[in-house]
CSV table of C-alpha atoms in Angstrom, one decimal:
chain,number,residue,atom,x,y,z
A,1,UNK,CA,68.7,211.5,282.2
A,2,UNK,CA,71.3,213.2,280.1
A,3,UNK,CA,70.6,215.4,277.2
A,4,UNK,CA,73.4,213.9,275.0
A,5,UNK,CA,71.8,210.4,275.5
A,6,UNK,CA,68.5,211.7,274.3
A,7,UNK,CA,70.0,213.4,271.3
A,8,UNK,CA,72.0,210.3,270.4
A,9,UNK,CA,68.8,208.2,270.4
A,10,UNK,CA,67.0,210.8,268.4
A,11,UNK,CA,69.8,210.9,265.8
A,12,UNK,CA,69.8,207.1,265.5
A,13,UNK,CA,66.0,207.2,265.0
A,14,UNK,CA,66.3,210.0,262.4
A,15,UNK,CA,68.8,207.9,260.4
A,16,UNK,CA,66.4,204.9,260.5
A,17,UNK,CA,63.6,207.1,259.2
A,18,UNK,CA,65.5,208.7,256.3
A,19,UNK,CA,67.0,205.3,255.2
A,20,UNK,CA,63.5,203.9,254.8
A,21,UNK,CA,61.8,205.4,251.7
A,22,UNK,CA,58.4,204.3,252.8
A,23,UNK,CA,58.8,206.1,256.2
A,24,UNK,CA,59.9,209.2,254.4
A,25,UNK,CA,56.8,209.0,252.2
A,26,UNK,CA,54.4,208.3,255.1
A,27,UNK,CA,55.8,211.0,257.4
A,28,UNK,CA,57.0,213.6,254.9
A,29,UNK,CA,54.7,213.5,251.9
A,30,UNK,CA,51.8,211.5,253.2
A,31,UNK,CA,50.2,214.3,255.3
A,32,UNK,CA,50.3,216.7,252.3
A,33,UNK,CA,48.7,214.2,250.0
A,34,UNK,CA,46.0,213.5,252.7
A,35,UNK,CA,45.3,217.2,253.0
A,36,UNK,CA,44.9,217.5,249.2
A,37,UNK,CA,42.6,214.4,249.0
A,38,UNK,CA,40.4,215.5,251.9
A,39,UNK,CA,40.2,219.1,250.7
A,40,UNK,CA,39.1,218.1,247.2
A,41,UNK,CA,36.7,215.5,248.5
A,42,UNK,CA,35.0,217.4,251.3
A,43,UNK,CA,34.9,220.8,249.8
A,44,UNK,CA,33.9,219.8,246.2
A,45,UNK,CA,31.0,221.7,244.8
A,46,UNK,CA,28.7,219.9,242.4
A,47,UNK,CA,29.5,221.3,239.0
A,48,UNK,CA,29.1,220.3,235.3
A,49,UNK,CA,26.4,217.7,235.9
A,50,UNK,CA,26.0,216.1,232.4
A,51,UNK,CA,22.7,217.1,231.0
A,52,UNK,CA,20.9,216.2,227.8
A,53,UNK,CA,17.9,218.0,226.2
A,54,UNK,CA,14.8,216.6,224.6
A,55,UNK,CA,13.4,219.6,222.8
A,56,UNK,CA,9.9,218.8,221.6
A,57,UNK,CA,9.1,222.4,220.9
A,58,UNK,CA,11.9,223.7,218.7
A,59,UNK,CA,11.1,227.4,219.3
A,60,UNK,CA,13.6,230.2,219.8
A,61,UNK,CA,12.5,230.4,223.4
A,62,UNK,CA,13.4,226.7,223.9
A,63,UNK,CA,16.8,227.3,222.4
A,64,UNK,CA,17.3,230.3,224.7
A,65,UNK,CA,16.4,228.2,227.7
A,66,UNK,CA,18.9,225.6,226.7
A,67,UNK,CA,21.6,228.2,226.5
A,68,UNK,CA,20.7,229.5,229.9
A,69,UNK,CA,20.8,226.1,231.5
A,70,UNK,CA,24.2,225.4,229.9
A,71,UNK,CA,25.5,228.7,231.2
A,72,UNK,CA,25.2,227.7,234.8
A,73,UNK,CA,28.2,226.2,236.6
A,74,UNK,CA,26.1,223.3,238.0
A,75,UNK,CA,24.8,222.0,234.6
A,76,UNK,CA,26.7,221.0,231.5
A,77,UNK,CA,24.5,220.4,228.5
A,78,UNK,CA,26.3,217.7,226.5
A,79,UNK,CA,23.8,217.3,223.7
A,80,UNK,CA,20.3,216.5,222.7
A,81,UNK,CA,18.3,213.3,222.1
A,82,UNK,CA,15.5,212.6,219.7
A,83,UNK,CA,13.1,210.8,222.0
A,84,UNK,CA,12.7,209.5,225.6
A,85,UNK,CA,14.1,206.1,224.7
A,86,UNK,CA,17.4,207.7,223.8
A,87,UNK,CA,17.2,209.8,226.9
A,88,UNK,CA,16.8,206.6,229.0
A,89,UNK,CA,19.7,205.1,227.3
A,90,UNK,CA,21.9,208.1,228.2
A,91,UNK,CA,20.9,207.7,231.8
A,92,UNK,CA,21.6,204.0,231.9
A,93,UNK,CA,25.0,204.4,230.3
A,94,UNK,CA,25.9,207.2,232.8
A,95,UNK,CA,26.4,209.6,229.9
A,96,UNK,CA,23.9,211.9,231.5
A,97,UNK,CA,22.6,212.6,235.0
A,98,UNK,CA,19.8,214.9,234.1
A,99,UNK,CA,17.3,215.0,231.2
A,100,UNK,CA,15.4,218.2,230.5
A,101,UNK,CA,12.3,217.7,228.4
A,102,UNK,CA,10.8,220.9,226.8
A,103,UNK,CA,7.2,220.0,225.8
A,104,UNK,CA,5.4,221.2,222.7
A,105,UNK,CA,4.0,224.7,222.9
A,106,UNK,CA,6.6,226.0,225.3
A,107,UNK,CA,7.6,229.0,223.3
A,108,UNK,CA,4.1,230.2,222.7
A,109,UNK,CA,3.1,229.7,226.3
A,110,UNK,CA,6.0,231.9,227.5
A,111,UNK,CA,4.6,234.8,225.4
A,112,UNK,CA,0.9,234.4,226.3
A,113,UNK,CA,0.9,236.5,229.5
A,114,UNK,CA,-2.8,237.2,229.3
A,115,UNK,CA,-3.6,233.5,229.6
A,116,UNK,CA,-1.1,233.1,232.4
A,117,UNK,CA,-2.7,235.9,234.3
A,118,UNK,CA,-6.2,234.5,234.0
A,119,UNK,CA,-8.1,232.5,236.7
A,120,UNK,CA,-7.3,229.3,234.8
A,121,UNK,CA,-3.6,230.1,234.6
A,122,UNK,CA,-2.4,226.5,235.3
A,123,UNK,CA,-3.8,225.2,232.1
A,124,UNK,CA,-1.6,227.6,230.1
A,125,UNK,CA,1.7,227.5,232.1
A,126,UNK,CA,4.8,226.4,230.2
A,127,UNK,CA,5.5,222.8,231.1
A,128,UNK,CA,8.9,221.3,231.6
A,129,UNK,CA,9.8,217.8,232.7
A,130,UNK,CA,13.1,216.7,234.3
A,131,UNK,CA,14.4,213.2,234.8
A,132,UNK,CA,17.3,212.9,237.2
A,133,UNK,CA,19.5,209.9,238.0
A,134,UNK,CA,18.9,209.4,241.7
A,135,UNK,CA,21.7,207.0,242.3
A,136,UNK,CA,23.7,209.9,243.7
A,137,UNK,CA,21.3,212.0,245.8
A,138,UNK,CA,23.8,214.8,246.4
A,139,UNK,CA,24.3,215.7,242.8
A,140,UNK,CA,20.7,214.9,241.9
A,141,UNK,CA,19.3,217.4,244.4
A,142,UNK,CA,21.8,220.1,243.4
A,143,UNK,CA,21.2,219.6,239.7
A,144,UNK,CA,17.4,219.7,240.0
A,145,UNK,CA,17.5,222.8,242.1
A,146,UNK,CA,19.7,224.6,239.6
A,147,UNK,CA,17.5,223.5,236.7
A,148,UNK,CA,14.3,224.6,238.4
A,149,UNK,CA,15.7,227.9,239.5
A,150,UNK,CA,17.1,228.7,236.1
A,151,UNK,CA,13.9,227.7,234.3
A,152,UNK,CA,11.7,229.8,236.5
A,153,UNK,CA,14.2,232.8,236.2
A,154,UNK,CA,14.2,232.4,232.4
A,155,UNK,CA,10.4,232.2,232.0
A,156,UNK,CA,9.9,235.1,234.4
A,157,UNK,CA,12.3,237.2,232.3
A,158,UNK,CA,10.6,236.2,229.1
A,159,UNK,CA,7.2,237.3,230.4
A,160,UNK,CA,8.5,240.6,231.8
A,161,UNK,CA,10.1,241.3,228.5
A,162,UNK,CA,6.8,240.8,226.8
A,163,UNK,CA,5.1,243.1,229.2
A,164,UNK,CA,7.8,245.7,228.8
A,165,UNK,CA,7.3,245.6,225.0
A,166,UNK,CA,3.6,246.1,225.5
A,167,UNK,CA,4.2,249.0,227.8
A,168,UNK,CA,6.6,250.6,225.3
A,169,UNK,CA,4.0,250.2,222.6
A,170,UNK,CA,1.5,252.2,224.6
A,171,UNK,CA,-0.4,249.7,226.6
A,172,UNK,CA,-2.2,250.8,229.8
A,173,UNK,CA,0.3,250.9,232.6
A,174,UNK,CA,-2.3,249.9,235.2
A,175,UNK,CA,-3.1,246.8,233.1
A,176,UNK,CA,0.5,245.9,232.8
A,177,UNK,CA,1.1,246.4,236.5
A,178,UNK,CA,-1.9,244.1,237.3
A,179,UNK,CA,-0.6,241.4,234.9
A,180,UNK,CA,2.8,241.5,236.7
A,181,UNK,CA,1.2,240.9,240.1
A,182,UNK,CA,-0.9,238.0,238.8
A,183,UNK,CA,2.1,236.1,237.3
A,184,UNK,CA,2.8,234.3,240.6
A,185,UNK,CA,4.0,230.9,239.4
A,186,UNK,CA,5.0,231.2,235.8
A,187,UNK,CA,6.1,227.6,235.2
A,188,UNK,CA,4.7,224.0,235.7
A,189,UNK,CA,7.4,221.4,236.2
A,190,UNK,CA,7.4,217.6,236.7
A,191,UNK,CA,10.5,215.9,238.3
A,192,UNK,CA,11.1,212.2,238.1
A,193,UNK,CA,13.8,210.8,240.3
A,194,UNK,CA,14.8,207.8,238.3
A,195,UNK,CA,16.2,204.7,240.2
A,196,UNK,CA,15.8,206.3,243.6
A,197,UNK,CA,12.4,207.9,243.7
A,198,UNK,CA,12.7,209.4,247.2
A,199,UNK,CA,16.4,210.2,246.9
A,200,UNK,CA,17.1,208.0,249.9
A,201,UNK,CA,20.7,208.4,251.0
A,202,UNK,CA,20.9,204.9,252.3
A,203,UNK,CA,20.1,203.5,248.9
A,204,UNK,CA,23.1,205.2,247.4
A,205,UNK,CA,25.4,204.7,250.4
A,206,UNK,CA,25.0,201.0,251.0
A,207,UNK,CA,26.0,199.7,247.5
A,208,UNK,CA,29.0,202.1,247.5
A,209,UNK,CA,30.0,201.0,250.9
A,210,UNK,CA,30.0,197.4,249.9
A,211,UNK,CA,32.6,198.2,247.3
A,212,UNK,CA,34.7,200.0,249.9
A,213,UNK,CA,34.4,197.2,252.4
A,214,UNK,CA,35.5,194.7,249.8
A,215,UNK,CA,39.0,196.3,249.8
A,216,UNK,CA,39.7,194.7,253.2
A,217,UNK,CA,40.9,191.4,251.6
A,218,UNK,CA,43.2,193.4,249.5
A,219,UNK,CA,44.6,195.2,252.6
A,220,UNK,CA,44.9,191.9,254.4
A,221,UNK,CA,46.8,190.2,251.6
A,222,UNK,CA,49.3,193.0,251.5
A,223,UNK,CA,51.0,191.5,254.5
A,224,UNK,CA,51.3,187.8,253.4
A,225,UNK,CA,54.9,187.9,251.8
A,226,UNK,CA,56.2,190.2,254.5
A,227,UNK,CA,54.7,187.9,257.2
A,228,UNK,CA,56.5,185.0,255.6
A,229,UNK,CA,59.8,186.9,255.9
A,230,UNK,CA,59.0,187.9,259.5
A,231,UNK,CA,58.2,184.3,260.6
A,232,UNK,CA,61.2,182.9,258.8
A,233,UNK,CA,59.3,180.7,256.5
A,234,UNK,CA,60.1,182.7,253.3
A,235,UNK,CA,63.2,180.6,252.5
A,236,UNK,CA,61.2,177.4,252.7
A,237,UNK,CA,58.5,178.8,250.4
A,238,UNK,CA,61.1,179.9,247.9
A,239,UNK,CA,62.9,176.5,248.0
A,240,UNK,CA,59.8,174.7,246.8
A,241,UNK,CA,59.5,173.7,243.1
A,242,UNK,CA,56.2,175.5,242.9
A,243,UNK,CA,56.0,178.2,240.1
A,244,UNK,CA,56.0,181.8,241.4
A,245,UNK,CA,52.6,182.6,239.8
A,246,UNK,CA,51.2,179.5,241.5
A,247,UNK,CA,52.4,180.7,244.8
A,248,UNK,CA,50.8,184.1,244.4
A,249,UNK,CA,47.5,182.7,243.1
A,250,UNK,CA,47.5,180.0,245.8
A,251,UNK,CA,47.8,182.7,248.5
A,252,UNK,CA,45.1,184.8,246.8
A,253,UNK,CA,42.4,182.1,246.5
A,254,UNK,CA,41.5,181.9,250.3
A,255,UNK,CA,41.1,185.7,250.3
A,256,UNK,CA,39.0,185.5,247.1
A,257,UNK,CA,36.7,182.9,248.7
A,258,UNK,CA,36.2,185.0,251.8
A,259,UNK,CA,35.5,188.1,249.7
A,260,UNK,CA,32.7,186.2,247.8
A,261,UNK,CA,31.2,184.9,251.0
A,262,UNK,CA,31.1,188.5,252.3
A,263,UNK,CA,29.6,189.7,249.0
A,264,UNK,CA,26.7,187.3,249.5
A,265,UNK,CA,26.2,188.2,253.1
A,266,UNK,CA,26.3,192.0,252.4
A,267,UNK,CA,23.8,191.5,249.6
A,268,UNK,CA,21.4,189.9,252.0
A,269,UNK,CA,22.0,192.7,254.6
A,270,UNK,CA,21.5,195.4,252.0
A,271,UNK,CA,18.2,193.9,250.9
A,272,UNK,CA,16.8,192.8,254.3
A,273,UNK,CA,18.2,195.3,256.8
A,274,UNK,CA,18.4,198.5,254.7
A,275,UNK,CA,15.7,197.7,252.1
A,276,UNK,CA,18.0,198.6,249.1
A,277,UNK,CA,16.5,197.2,245.9
A,278,UNK,CA,18.6,194.9,243.7
A,279,UNK,CA,17.6,195.2,240.1
A,280,UNK,CA,20.5,193.5,238.2
A,281,UNK,CA,21.5,190.0,237.4
A,282,UNK,CA,22.6,188.1,240.5
A,283,UNK,CA,25.0,185.8,238.6
A,284,UNK,CA,26.6,188.7,236.8
A,285,UNK,CA,26.9,190.7,240.1
A,286,UNK,CA,28.7,187.8,241.7
A,287,UNK,CA,31.0,187.4,238.7
A,288,UNK,CA,31.8,191.1,238.7
A,289,UNK,CA,32.3,191.1,242.5
A,290,UNK,CA,34.8,188.3,242.0
A,291,UNK,CA,36.6,190.3,239.3
A,292,UNK,CA,36.7,193.4,241.6
A,293,UNK,CA,38.0,191.3,244.5
A,294,UNK,CA,40.7,189.8,242.3
A,295,UNK,CA,41.8,193.3,241.2
A,296,UNK,CA,42.1,194.5,244.8
A,297,UNK,CA,44.0,191.4,245.7
A,298,UNK,CA,46.4,192.0,242.8
A,299,UNK,CA,47.2,195.5,244.1
A,300,UNK,CA,47.5,194.2,247.7
A,301,UNK,CA,49.9,191.5,246.5
A,302,UNK,CA,52.1,194.2,244.9
A,303,UNK,CA,52.3,196.0,248.2
A,304,UNK,CA,53.2,192.7,249.9
A,305,UNK,CA,56.1,192.1,247.5
A,306,UNK,CA,57.4,195.6,247.4
A,307,UNK,CA,57.4,196.2,251.2
A,308,UNK,CA,59.2,193.8,253.5
A,309,UNK,CA,57.7,195.0,256.7
A,310,UNK,CA,54.2,193.7,257.3
A,311,UNK,CA,53.1,196.8,259.3
A,312,UNK,CA,54.4,199.2,256.7
A,313,UNK,CA,52.8,197.1,253.9
A,314,UNK,CA,49.4,197.3,255.7
A,315,UNK,CA,49.7,201.1,256.2
A,316,UNK,CA,50.6,201.6,252.5
A,317,UNK,CA,47.7,199.5,251.4
A,318,UNK,CA,45.4,201.5,253.7
A,319,UNK,CA,46.6,204.7,252.1
A,320,UNK,CA,45.8,203.3,248.7
A,321,UNK,CA,42.5,201.5,249.4
A,322,UNK,CA,40.8,203.0,252.4
A,323,UNK,CA,41.3,206.8,252.2
A,324,UNK,CA,40.8,207.2,248.5
A,325,UNK,CA,38.0,204.6,248.8
A,326,UNK,CA,36.2,206.8,251.2
A,327,UNK,CA,37.0,210.2,249.6
A,328,UNK,CA,37.5,209.8,245.9
A,329,UNK,CA,35.4,206.7,244.9
A,330,UNK,CA,32.3,208.7,244.4
A,331,UNK,CA,30.6,207.4,247.5
A,332,UNK,CA,29.8,210.8,248.9
A,333,UNK,CA,30.5,213.1,246.0
A,334,UNK,CA,30.3,212.3,242.3
A,335,UNK,CA,33.7,211.8,240.6
A,336,UNK,CA,32.6,214.2,237.9
A,337,UNK,CA,33.0,217.2,240.3
A,338,UNK,CA,36.7,216.6,240.9
A,339,UNK,CA,39.4,218.4,238.9
A,340,UNK,CA,40.4,216.7,235.7
A,341,UNK,CA,43.8,215.5,237.0
A,342,UNK,CA,42.1,213.9,240.0
A,343,UNK,CA,39.6,212.2,237.7
A,344,UNK,CA,42.4,210.7,235.7
A,345,UNK,CA,44.1,209.4,238.8
A,346,UNK,CA,40.8,207.8,240.0
A,347,UNK,CA,41.1,205.4,237.0
A,348,UNK,CA,43.9,203.6,238.8
A,349,UNK,CA,41.6,202.9,241.8
A,350,UNK,CA,39.6,199.7,241.6
A,351,UNK,CA,37.2,201.0,244.2
A,352,UNK,CA,35.9,203.7,241.8
A,353,UNK,CA,34.8,201.0,239.3
A,354,UNK,CA,33.5,198.9,242.2
A,355,UNK,CA,31.2,201.8,243.4
A,356,UNK,CA,29.9,202.3,239.8
A,357,UNK,CA,29.2,198.6,239.3
A,358,UNK,CA,27.5,198.2,242.7
A,359,UNK,CA,25.3,201.3,242.4
A,360,UNK,CA,24.5,200.4,238.8
A,361,UNK,CA,23.4,196.8,239.5
A,362,UNK,CA,21.6,197.6,242.7
A,363,UNK,CA,19.6,200.7,241.6
A,364,UNK,CA,19.7,200.7,237.8
A,365,UNK,CA,19.8,197.1,236.9
A,366,UNK,CA,22.7,197.7,234.5
A,367,UNK,CA,24.5,195.0,232.7
A,368,UNK,CA,27.5,194.4,230.5
A,369,UNK,CA,26.5,196.9,227.9
A,370,UNK,CA,26.6,199.8,230.4
A,371,UNK,CA,29.5,198.6,232.6
A,372,UNK,CA,32.0,197.4,230.0
A,373,UNK,CA,34.4,200.3,230.6
A,374,UNK,CA,34.6,199.6,234.3
A,375,UNK,CA,34.9,195.9,233.7
A,376,UNK,CA,37.8,196.6,231.3
A,377,UNK,CA,39.5,198.8,233.9
A,378,UNK,CA,39.2,196.1,236.6
A,379,UNK,CA,40.6,193.4,234.1
A,380,UNK,CA,43.6,195.6,233.3
A,381,UNK,CA,44.3,196.2,237.0
A,382,UNK,CA,43.9,192.5,237.9
A,383,UNK,CA,46.0,191.1,235.1
A,384,UNK,CA,48.7,193.7,235.1
A,385,UNK,CA,48.8,193.7,238.9
A,386,UNK,CA,49.5,189.9,239.2
A,387,UNK,CA,51.8,190.0,236.2
A,388,UNK,CA,54.0,192.7,237.7
A,389,UNK,CA,53.8,191.0,241.1
A,390,UNK,CA,55.0,187.8,239.6
A,391,UNK,CA,58.0,189.5,238.0
A,392,UNK,CA,58.9,191.4,241.1
A,393,UNK,CA,58.6,188.2,243.2
A,394,UNK,CA,60.9,186.5,240.8
A,395,UNK,CA,63.5,189.2,241.4
A,396,UNK,CA,63.1,188.8,245.2
A,397,UNK,CA,63.8,185.1,245.1
A,398,UNK,CA,66.6,185.2,242.6
């Protein structure tokens, strides 16, 4: 074996790589992008969980508690609601993940340290209620923990301030010290895990995973045009009088049918095997699953037309569907915790809307009123994807 022969082959292979833009992307830029995606997804901390307040007390102490909750990095108080009906509406529309309800008498109870130090202290404890959207157990547990910790810290500080004021006014130091020791649990809280009472991870994971798995037809269709070129049947396909859009739709229909069959089978598996509840409309779910499958097929068809090599087209579609689907779809971490630029980029991923639709219909029983934005995104991706694919396909056969 001669060194010059090895270097000659290496030089030849290098030229092949740099002449192929996709190879340059996959080998040169792809690893950096994967590092960024994985780092953001796996190291993301739950922050800015959208929170709304139902203040039934209206005291200065209640207002101060709201400010303290909003000051945390975990919670983001986005507004207030007038009643529980409005709070439920916020949860259903995904405009809030946490509802904090401050009940009447909260302000006065935080000041009544004598009652809280009595033998019947539980009857006088300040009471707070929290309703958390349990469709994402990770953010739910983090948000509830932050809300409980901040509330207890706030009330403890309020009571200590009251005792300090009494001490400064000349109260008996021994009495004040005794009151401090008796204030063991200064708050009574009630937590309701809405949609997922026990915060079961499997209830959240399975609906999201259905959306990710349904990208497989989109990955498969990414090779169809390239396969025609490889098999030598592309010229015969182009020579037919069939309109270009009819060719693309005709190739997509079998994949669409298989996707819908898989949706039905996975729905049965989710209910029977994993015990995940389904609370939405079955007909609407099948219709939206068809729309989602159509959107993924439109993107996959774009890859098939843009990339002539079937293996390269498959790898490119995997980079678009599978890795972002696992990391950026919200399956493991809520999309809200990602940086703003990444959240904007996720709008281009059909799987993000697919995860929201699946979780919403399985666990929340949501409908068109709550899902219209994600439906609109899928419609845009589907229609524009096939429109652009048709135009590019026309250029290829011209």
